[in-house]
mmCIF file of C-alpha atoms and ligand atoms in Angstrom:
data_model
loop_
_atom_site.group_PDB
_atom_site.id
_atom_site.type_symbol
_atom_site.label_atom_id
_atom_site.label_comp_id
_atom_site.label_asym_id
_atom_site.label_seq_id
_atom_site.Cartn_x
_atom_site.Cartn_y
_atom_site.Cartn_z
ATOM 1 C CA MET A 1 0.000 0.000 0.000
ATOM 2 C CA GLU A 2 2.687 2.485 1.026
ATOM 3 C CA THR A 3 4.748 1.647 -2.051
ATOM 4 C CA LEU A 4 1.862 2.438 -4.389
ATOM 5 C CA VAL A 5 1.231 5.806 -2.725
ATOM 6 C CA LYS A 6 4.963 6.594 -2.907
ATOM 7 C CA ASP A 7 5.036 5.594 -6.571
ATOM 8 C CA ILE A 8 2.121 7.965 -7.253
ATOM 9 C CA HIS A 9 3.960 10.744 -5.406
ATOM 10 C CA THR A 10 7.131 10.183 -7.464
ATOM 11 C CA ALA A 11 5.243 9.924 -10.754
ATOM 12 C CA VAL A 12 3.393 13.222 -10.088
ATOM 13 C CA MET A 13 6.691 14.915 -9.257
ATOM 14 C CA GLU A 14 8.211 13.564 -12.460
ATOM 15 C CA GLY A 15 5.147 14.484 -14.496
ATOM 16 C CA GLN A 16 4.530 10.941 -15.717
ATOM 17 C CA SER A 17 0.786 10.987 -16.400
ATOM 18 C CA GLU A 18 0.549 7.402 -17.650
ATOM 19 C CA VAL A 19 2.378 6.022 -14.617
ATOM 20 C CA VAL A 20 0.145 8.102 -12.335
ATOM 21 C CA GLN A 21 -2.961 6.662 -13.972
ATOM 22 C CA GLU A 22 -1.646 3.105 -13.826
ATOM 23 C CA LYS A 23 -0.675 3.427 -10.134
ATOM 24 C CA VAL A 24 -3.882 5.203 -9.128
ATOM 25 C CA LYS A 25 -5.896 2.383 -10.720
ATOM 26 C CA ALA A 26 -3.778 -0.156 -8.837
ATOM 27 C CA ALA A 27 -4.202 1.776 -5.570
ATOM 28 C CA ILE A 28 -7.991 1.914 -5.978
ATOM 29 C CA THR A 29 -8.053 -1.818 -6.726
ATOM 30 C CA ALA A 30 -5.901 -2.450 -3.648
ATOM 31 C CA GLY A 31 -8.537 -0.681 -1.544
ATOM 32 C CA ILE A 32 -6.435 2.345 -0.567
ATOM 33 C CA PRO A 33 -8.839 5.136 0.477
ATOM 34 C CA ALA A 34 -9.272 7.880 -2.142
ATOM 35 C CA GLU A 35 -8.352 10.570 0.414
ATOM 36 C CA ILE A 36 -4.961 8.905 1.045
ATOM 37 C CA ILE A 37 -4.243 8.557 -2.679
ATOM 38 C CA LEU A 38 -5.201 12.196 -3.167
ATOM 39 C CA ASN A 39 -3.518 13.821 -0.178
ATOM 40 C CA GLU A 40 -0.469 11.650 0.415
ATOM 41 C CA GLY A 41 0.126 10.634 -3.193
ATOM 42 C CA MET A 42 -0.741 13.717 -5.210
ATOM 43 C CA VAL A 43 -1.393 16.918 -3.208
ATOM 44 C CA SER A 44 1.849 16.454 -1.227
ATOM 45 C CA ALA A 45 3.765 15.890 -4.467
ATOM 46 C CA LEU A 46 2.556 19.196 -5.889
ATOM 47 C CA ALA A 47 3.492 20.952 -2.642
ATOM 48 C CA GLU A 48 7.005 19.597 -3.091
ATOM 49 C CA VAL A 49 7.006 20.729 -6.720
ATOM 50 C CA GLY A 50 6.127 24.212 -5.403
ATOM 51 C CA HIS A 51 9.110 24.154 -3.033
ATOM 52 C CA LEU A 52 11.460 23.042 -5.801
ATOM 53 C CA PHE A 53 10.112 25.877 -7.953
ATOM 54 C CA GLU A 54 10.785 28.374 -5.142
ATOM 55 C CA GLU A 55 14.309 27.026 -4.816
ATOM 56 C CA GLY A 56 14.908 27.406 -8.547
ATOM 57 C CA GLU A 57 15.251 23.673 -9.149
ATOM 58 C CA TYR A 58 11.975 23.318 -11.048
ATOM 59 C CA PHE A 59 10.707 25.754 -13.681
ATOM 60 C CA VAL A 60 7.232 26.460 -15.117
ATOM 61 C CA PRO A 61 7.330 23.525 -17.617
ATOM 62 C CA GLU A 62 8.066 21.058 -14.800
ATOM 63 C CA MET A 63 5.230 22.553 -12.691
ATOM 64 C CA LEU A 64 2.925 22.234 -15.676
ATOM 65 C CA ILE A 65 3.667 18.571 -16.442
ATOM 66 C CA SER A 66 3.331 17.687 -12.749
ATOM 67 C CA ALA A 67 -0.027 19.496 -12.705
ATOM 68 C CA ARG A 68 -1.152 17.536 -15.784
ATOM 69 C CA ALA A 69 -0.084 14.273 -14.174
ATOM 70 C CA MET A 70 -2.086 15.122 -11.056
ATOM 71 C CA GLN A 71 -5.156 15.982 -13.120
ATOM 72 C CA ALA A 72 -4.884 12.632 -14.921
ATOM 73 C CA GLY A 73 -4.929 10.905 -11.539
ATOM 74 C CA MET A 74 -7.732 13.085 -10.171
ATOM 75 C CA ALA A 75 -10.012 12.113 -13.061
ATOM 76 C CA LEU A 76 -9.756 8.466 -11.980
ATOM 77 C CA LEU A 77 -10.416 9.336 -8.337
ATOM 78 C CA LYS A 78 -13.547 11.343 -9.047
ATOM 79 C CA PRO A 79 -16.052 8.481 -8.626
ATOM 80 C CA ALA A 80 -14.319 7.275 -5.464
ATOM 81 C CA LEU A 81 -14.490 10.764 -3.918
ATOM 82 C CA LYS A 82 -18.252 10.969 -4.324
ATOM 83 C CA GLU A 83 -20.337 10.556 -1.224
ATOM 84 C CA ALA A 84 -22.777 7.668 -1.184
ATOM 85 C CA ASP A 85 -26.035 9.420 -0.334
ATOM 86 C CA ILE A 86 -26.341 12.133 -2.925
ATOM 87 C CA LYS A 87 -29.272 14.529 -2.868
ATOM 88 C CA SER A 88 -29.454 17.943 -4.526
ATOM 89 C CA SER A 89 -27.905 20.504 -2.226
ATOM 90 C CA GLY A 90 -28.066 23.604 -4.436
ATOM 91 C CA LYS A 91 -26.154 25.204 -7.287
ATOM 92 C CA VAL A 92 -22.613 26.628 -7.067
ATOM 93 C CA ILE A 93 -20.947 28.899 -9.620
ATOM 94 C CA ILE A 94 -17.196 28.341 -9.355
ATOM 95 C CA GLY A 95 -14.168 29.853 -11.061
ATOM 96 C CA THR A 96 -10.556 30.886 -10.674
ATOM 97 C CA VAL A 97 -10.442 34.659 -10.679
ATOM 98 C CA LYS A 98 -9.183 36.961 -13.410
ATOM 99 C CA GLY A 99 -5.474 36.753 -14.167
ATOM 100 C CA ASP A 100 -5.081 33.359 -12.517
ATOM 101 C CA LEU A 101 -4.669 30.108 -14.451
ATOM 102 C CA HIS A 102 -4.346 27.656 -11.541
ATOM 103 C CA ASP A 103 -7.240 25.233 -11.621
ATOM 104 C CA ILE A 104 -6.306 22.043 -9.787
ATOM 105 C CA GLY A 105 -7.532 23.222 -6.381
ATOM 106 C CA LYS A 106 -10.637 24.761 -7.928
ATOM 107 C CA ASN A 107 -11.352 21.503 -9.784
ATOM 108 C CA LEU A 108 -10.904 19.534 -6.596
ATOM 109 C CA VAL A 109 -13.314 21.807 -4.720
ATOM 110 C CA ALA A 110 -15.818 21.493 -7.609
ATOM 111 C CA MET A 111 -15.426 17.725 -7.636
ATOM 112 C CA MET A 112 -15.997 17.407 -3.882
ATOM 113 C CA LEU A 113 -18.999 19.765 -3.990
ATOM 114 C CA GLU A 114 -20.454 17.747 -6.847
ATOM 115 C CA GLY A 115 -19.835 14.594 -4.852
ATOM 116 C CA ALA A 116 -21.763 16.142 -1.965
ATOM 117 C CA GLY A 117 -24.765 16.767 -4.215
ATOM 118 C CA PHE A 118 -24.224 20.348 -5.390
ATOM 119 C CA GLU A 119 -24.827 21.235 -9.020
ATOM 120 C CA ILE A 120 -21.725 22.916 -10.429
ATOM 121 C CA VAL A 121 -21.469 25.741 -12.959
ATOM 122 C CA ASP A 122 -17.732 25.814 -13.662
ATOM 123 C CA LEU A 123 -16.596 29.037 -15.333
ATOM 124 C CA GLY A 124 -12.984 27.827 -15.622
ATOM 125 C CA THR A 125 -9.923 29.974 -15.028
ATOM 126 C CA ASP A 126 -9.085 33.656 -15.579
ATOM 127 C CA VAL A 127 -12.739 34.540 -14.969
ATOM 128 C CA ALA A 128 -13.508 38.253 -15.299
ATOM 129 C CA PRO A 129 -15.910 39.837 -12.752
ATOM 130 C CA ASP A 130 -18.604 40.414 -15.396
ATOM 131 C CA LYS A 131 -18.601 36.677 -16.214
ATOM 132 C CA PHE A 132 -19.431 35.894 -12.589
ATOM 133 C CA VAL A 133 -22.179 38.546 -12.731
ATOM 134 C CA SER A 134 -23.669 37.068 -15.937
ATOM 135 C CA ALA A 135 -23.572 33.566 -14.464
ATOM 136 C CA VAL A 136 -25.493 34.756 -11.393
ATOM 137 C CA ARG A 137 -28.100 36.372 -13.653
ATOM 138 C CA GLU A 138 -28.388 33.292 -15.880
ATOM 139 C CA THR A 139 -28.612 30.621 -13.191
ATOM 140 C CA ASN A 140 -30.442 30.274 -9.917
ATOM 141 C CA ALA A 141 -27.222 29.499 -8.064
ATOM 142 C CA GLY A 142 -27.004 29.937 -4.310
ATOM 143 C CA ILE A 143 -23.240 30.346 -4.092
ATOM 144 C CA VAL A 144 -20.437 32.047 -6.000
ATOM 145 C CA ALA A 145 -17.148 30.272 -5.177
ATOM 146 C CA MET A 146 -13.876 31.937 -6.130
ATOM 147 C CA SER A 147 -10.382 30.460 -6.111
ATOM 148 C CA ALA A 148 -7.027 32.322 -6.306
ATOM 149 C CA LEU A 149 -3.513 30.895 -6.047
ATOM 150 C CA LEU A 150 -1.495 34.048 -6.566
ATOM 151 C CA THR A 151 -1.125 36.940 -4.154
ATOM 152 C CA THR A 152 -1.361 39.180 -7.218
ATOM 153 C CA THR A 153 -4.788 37.832 -8.203
ATOM 154 C CA MET A 154 -6.411 37.879 -4.751
ATOM 155 C CA PRO A 155 -7.610 41.482 -5.355
ATOM 156 C CA SER A 156 -9.678 40.128 -8.283
ATOM 157 C CA MET A 157 -11.900 38.541 -5.617
ATOM 158 C CA ASN A 158 -12.600 41.968 -4.184
ATOM 159 C CA THR A 159 -13.190 43.422 -7.656
ATOM 160 C CA THR A 160 -15.638 40.601 -8.387
ATOM 161 C CA ILE A 161 -17.574 41.207 -5.158
ATOM 162 C CA ASN A 162 -17.774 44.904 -6.041
ATOM 163 C CA ALA A 163 -19.041 44.027 -9.531
ATOM 164 C CA LEU A 164 -21.701 41.756 -8.007
ATOM 165 C CA LYS A 165 -22.763 44.626 -5.704
ATOM 166 C CA GLU A 166 -22.801 47.228 -8.482
ATOM 167 C CA SER A 167 -24.966 45.015 -10.680
ATOM 168 C CA GLY A 168 -27.458 44.512 -7.861
ATOM 169 C CA VAL A 169 -27.112 40.732 -7.548
ATOM 170 C CA ARG A 170 -24.891 40.516 -4.441
ATOM 171 C CA ASP A 171 -27.805 39.842 -2.097
ATOM 172 C CA GLN A 172 -29.105 36.948 -4.209
ATOM 173 C CA ILE A 173 -26.065 34.773 -3.469
ATOM 174 C CA LYS A 174 -23.548 33.760 -0.837
ATOM 175 C CA ILE A 175 -19.870 34.179 -1.656
ATOM 176 C CA MET A 176 -17.116 31.806 -0.596
ATOM 177 C CA ILE A 177 -13.430 32.063 -1.339
ATOM 178 C CA GLY A 178 -10.299 29.936 -1.038
ATOM 179 C CA GLY A 179 -6.876 29.113 -2.439
ATOM 180 C CA ALA A 180 -3.395 28.845 -0.922
ATOM 181 C CA PRO A 181 -2.718 32.565 -0.215
ATOM 182 C CA VAL A 182 -6.303 33.347 0.856
ATOM 183 C CA THR A 183 -7.194 33.685 4.546
ATOM 184 C CA GLU A 184 -10.255 34.000 6.758
ATOM 185 C CA ALA A 185 -9.196 37.582 7.541
ATOM 186 C CA TYR A 186 -9.107 38.401 3.838
ATOM 187 C CA ALA A 187 -12.606 36.955 3.411
ATOM 188 C CA HIS A 188 -13.867 39.302 6.168
ATOM 189 C CA GLN A 189 -11.967 42.236 4.709
ATOM 190 C CA ILE A 190 -13.596 41.954 1.280
ATOM 191 C CA GLY A 191 -17.048 41.015 2.558
ATOM 192 C CA ALA A 192 -17.193 37.369 1.453
ATOM 193 C CA ASP A 193 -19.571 35.108 3.375
ATOM 194 C CA GLY A 194 -16.981 32.448 4.051
ATOM 195 C CA TYR A 195 -13.498 31.027 3.532
ATOM 196 C CA ALA A 196 -12.368 27.393 3.414
ATOM 197 C CA PRO A 197 -8.748 26.218 3.520
ATOM 198 C CA ASP A 198 -9.327 22.978 1.621
ATOM 199 C CA ALA A 199 -11.829 21.066 -0.479
ATOM 200 C CA SER A 200 -13.499 19.081 2.281
ATOM 201 C CA ARG A 201 -13.971 22.167 4.427
ATOM 202 C CA ALA A 202 -15.312 23.948 1.319
ATOM 203 C CA VAL A 203 -18.082 21.335 1.242
ATOM 204 C CA ALA A 204 -18.841 21.867 4.931
ATOM 205 C CA LEU A 205 -18.871 25.635 4.412
ATOM 206 C CA ALA A 206 -21.155 25.447 1.369
ATOM 207 C CA LYS A 207 -23.585 23.263 3.317
ATOM 208 C CA SER A 208 -23.525 25.580 6.293
ATOM 209 C CA ILE A 209 -24.013 28.815 4.361
ATOM 210 C CA LEU A 210 -26.936 27.321 2.464
ATOM 211 C CA SER A 211 -28.214 25.585 5.626
ATOM 212 C CA VAL A 212 -28.104 22.167 3.941
ATOM 213 C CA SER A 213 -27.681 19.221 6.305
HETATM 214 CO CO1 B1M B 1 2.038 28.291 -10.087
HETATM 215 N N1 B1M B 1 2.483 29.272 -8.465
HETATM 216 N N2 B1M B 1 2.499 29.860 -11.155
HETATM 217 N N3 B1M B 1 1.665 27.162 -11.607
HETATM 218 N N4 B1M B 1 1.942 26.863 -8.865
HETATM 219 C C1 B1M B 1 2.207 28.612 -7.201
HETATM 220 C C2 B1M B 1 0.793 28.955 -6.714
HETATM 221 C C3 B1M B 1 3.350 29.204 -6.257
HETATM 222 C C4 B1M B 1 2.983 29.226 -4.764
HETATM 223 C C5 B1M B 1 4.666 28.429 -6.520
HETATM 224 C C6 B1M B 1 5.793 28.904 -5.636
HETATM 225 O O1 B1M B 1 6.389 29.926 -5.892
HETATM 226 N N5 B1M B 1 6.090 28.174 -4.571
HETATM 227 C C7 B1M B 1 3.519 30.633 -6.880
HETATM 228 C C8 B1M B 1 2.626 31.738 -6.295
HETATM 229 C C9 B1M B 1 3.382 32.722 -5.420
HETATM 230 C C10 B1M B 1 2.438 33.736 -4.850
HETATM 231 O O2 B1M B 1 1.708 34.403 -5.515
HETATM 232 N N6 B1M B 1 2.494 33.860 -3.545
HETATM 233 C C11 B1M B 1 3.214 30.364 -8.342
HETATM 234 C C12 B1M B 1 3.640 31.188 -9.426
HETATM 235 C C13 B1M B 1 4.584 32.329 -9.045
HETATM 236 C C14 B1M B 1 3.240 30.967 -10.755
HETATM 237 C C15 B1M B 1 3.588 31.803 -12.004
HETATM 238 C C16 B1M B 1 3.536 33.331 -11.805
HETATM 239 C C17 B1M B 1 4.975 31.306 -12.483
HETATM 240 C C18 B1M B 1 5.576 32.075 -13.660
HETATM 241 O O3 B1M B 1 5.015 32.107 -14.716
HETATM 242 N N7 B1M B 1 6.707 32.675 -13.390
HETATM 243 C C19 B1M B 1 2.527 31.323 -13.026
HETATM 244 C C20 B1M B 1 1.235 32.172 -12.984
HETATM 245 C C21 B1M B 1 0.283 31.809 -14.087
HETATM 246 C C22 B1M B 1 -1.082 32.465 -13.864
HETATM 247 O O4 B1M B 1 -1.909 31.933 -13.147
HETATM 248 N N8 B1M B 1 -1.302 33.638 -14.457
HETATM 249 C C23 B1M B 1 2.262 29.938 -12.532
HETATM 250 C C24 B1M B 1 1.870 28.884 -13.353
HETATM 251 C C25 B1M B 1 1.637 27.591 -12.928
HETATM 252 C C26 B1M B 1 1.359 26.424 -13.872
HETATM 253 C C27 B1M B 1 0.461 26.814 -15.065
HETATM 254 C C28 B1M B 1 2.684 25.918 -14.411
HETATM 255 C C29 B1M B 1 0.750 25.350 -12.882
HETATM 256 C C30 B1M B 1 -0.795 25.394 -12.788
HETATM 257 C C31 B1M B 1 -1.466 24.348 -13.640
HETATM 258 C C32 B1M B 1 -2.932 24.232 -13.336
HETATM 259 O O5 B1M B 1 -3.437 24.611 -12.305
HETATM 260 N N9 B1M B 1 -3.644 23.691 -14.310
HETATM 261 C C33 B1M B 1 1.292 25.842 -11.535
HETATM 262 C C34 B1M B 1 1.335 25.020 -10.368
HETATM 263 C C35 B1M B 1 1.006 23.543 -10.543
HETATM 264 C C36 B1M B 1 1.662 25.550 -9.078
HETATM 265 C C37 B1M B 1 1.843 24.793 -7.744
HETATM 266 C C38 B1M B 1 3.172 24.017 -7.844
HETATM 267 C C39 B1M B 1 0.756 23.821 -7.346
HETATM 268 C C40 B1M B 1 -0.658 24.419 -7.266
HETATM 269 C C41 B1M B 1 -1.647 23.307 -7.062
HETATM 270 O O6 B1M B 1 -2.305 22.888 -8.003
HETATM 271 N N10 B1M B 1 -1.692 22.752 -5.835
HETATM 272 C C42 B1M B 1 1.884 26.003 -6.706
HETATM 273 C C43 B1M B 1 2.756 25.719 -5.494
HETATM 274 C C44 B1M B 1 1.954 25.252 -4.301
HETATM 275 O O7 B1M B 1 0.753 25.457 -4.191
HETATM 276 N N11 B1M B 1 2.655 24.708 -3.361
HETATM 277 C C45 B1M B 1 2.147 27.169 -7.573
HETATM 278 C C46 B1M B 1 -2.527 21.577 -5.495
HETATM 279 C C47 B1M B 1 -3.961 22.028 -5.194
HETATM 280 C C48 B1M B 1 -4.791 20.796 -4.809
HETATM 281 O O8 B1M B 1 -3.891 22.891 -4.081
HETATM 282 O O9 B1M B 1 -4.592 24.891 -5.472
HETATM 283 O O10 B1M B 1 -3.865 25.174 -3.047
HETATM 284 P P1 B1M B 1 -4.538 24.372 -4.096
HETATM 285 O O11 B1M B 1 -6.043 24.104 -3.665
HETATM 286 C C49 B1M B 1 -6.399 23.663 -2.369
HETATM 287 C C50 B1M B 1 -6.684 24.814 -1.386
HETATM 288 O O12 B1M B 1 -5.962 25.990 -1.666
HETATM 289 C C51 B1M B 1 -8.162 24.962 -1.419
HETATM 290 O O13 B1M B 1 -8.629 23.644 -1.658
HETATM 291 C C52 B1M B 1 -7.738 22.978 -2.562
HETATM 292 C C53 B1M B 1 -7.749 21.512 -2.232
HETATM 293 O O14 B1M B 1 -7.547 21.238 -0.866
HETATM 294 N N12 B1M B 1 -8.822 25.821 -2.396
HETATM 295 C C54 B1M B 1 -10.062 26.313 -2.126
HETATM 296 C C55 B1M B 1 -8.463 26.213 -3.631
HETATM 297 N N13 B1M B 1 -9.419 26.956 -4.175
HETATM 298 C C56 B1M B 1 -10.435 27.022 -3.270
HETATM 299 C C57 B1M B 1 -11.680 27.648 -3.316
HETATM 300 C C58 B1M B 1 -12.509 27.536 -2.203
HETATM 301 C C59 B1M B 1 -12.122 26.831 -1.076
HETATM 302 C C60 B1M B 1 -10.899 26.207 -1.016
HETATM 303 O O15 B1M B 1 -13.719 28.096 -2.136
HETATM 304 C C61 B1M B 1 -14.212 28.735 -3.253
#
């Protein structure tokens, strides 16, 4: 069991998508819990990739192929991450804010929310404030969920909230935010309704702000 998780970790770090897929399939078959495969095999590998990037040992192409390898593995884990008793919990509009192309965390949050019974409207990455506004107008979503991975794109969350206010739709929805540099304090500062540090707590937060049990 440990060897398989280690192999997944190494393959994500080396950006070997096919090996990741092969090992993730083997780990699922071996009965290793999806959360262990995800957190110990893949999320920790990307954290290490981030450190190597900071230290100048990895560059953007290496980060990118590691990210692709993780996404290949995540696709296989999706069914296993779904909760058993799924009932409709509401609709969530989700996107990575303008200027930001990181989508793995956002995809993971979307996947876990979907698994918990939420309907997802995924706007993708680099989402301009007016796109969030249009999505609120076009859907009957209860939540707008924004992700940012760069300190330089966090202000786009504030700009988006202001755009939602200016267009008169702010009070129709709850707003939740997250992403590595984002904090609870920042959520308060910009007037979001909630912050979650990871995907499972994002599910708990979404349920609590929509009062879903
Ligand atoms: Co970039 N990158 N990157 N990158 N990248 C970081 C974020 C960085 C910390 C690396 C580093 O220096 N150590 C750094 C940011 C520094 C900063 O601003 N403080 C950085 C940089 C600098 C950059 C570029 C500027 C590099 C360059 O071009 N010179 C560039 C920017 C491009 C852009 O966006 N405009 C860039 C590009 C890229 C790639 C494209 C190569 C690739 C992204 C590919 C992709 O996403 N499809 C990439 C990657 C892979 C990373 C790291 C290595 C990994 C990010 C990741 O996917 N983590 C990252 C280093 C790191 O994080 N340690 C780094 C795994 C993911 C599961 O975690 O996204 O944190 P995370 O999501 C978590 C939580 O944050 C939370 O739940 C998730 C699951 O638990 N969460 C939410 C996320 N969104 C949420 C929303 C919620 C609630 C919770 O509610 C709505």
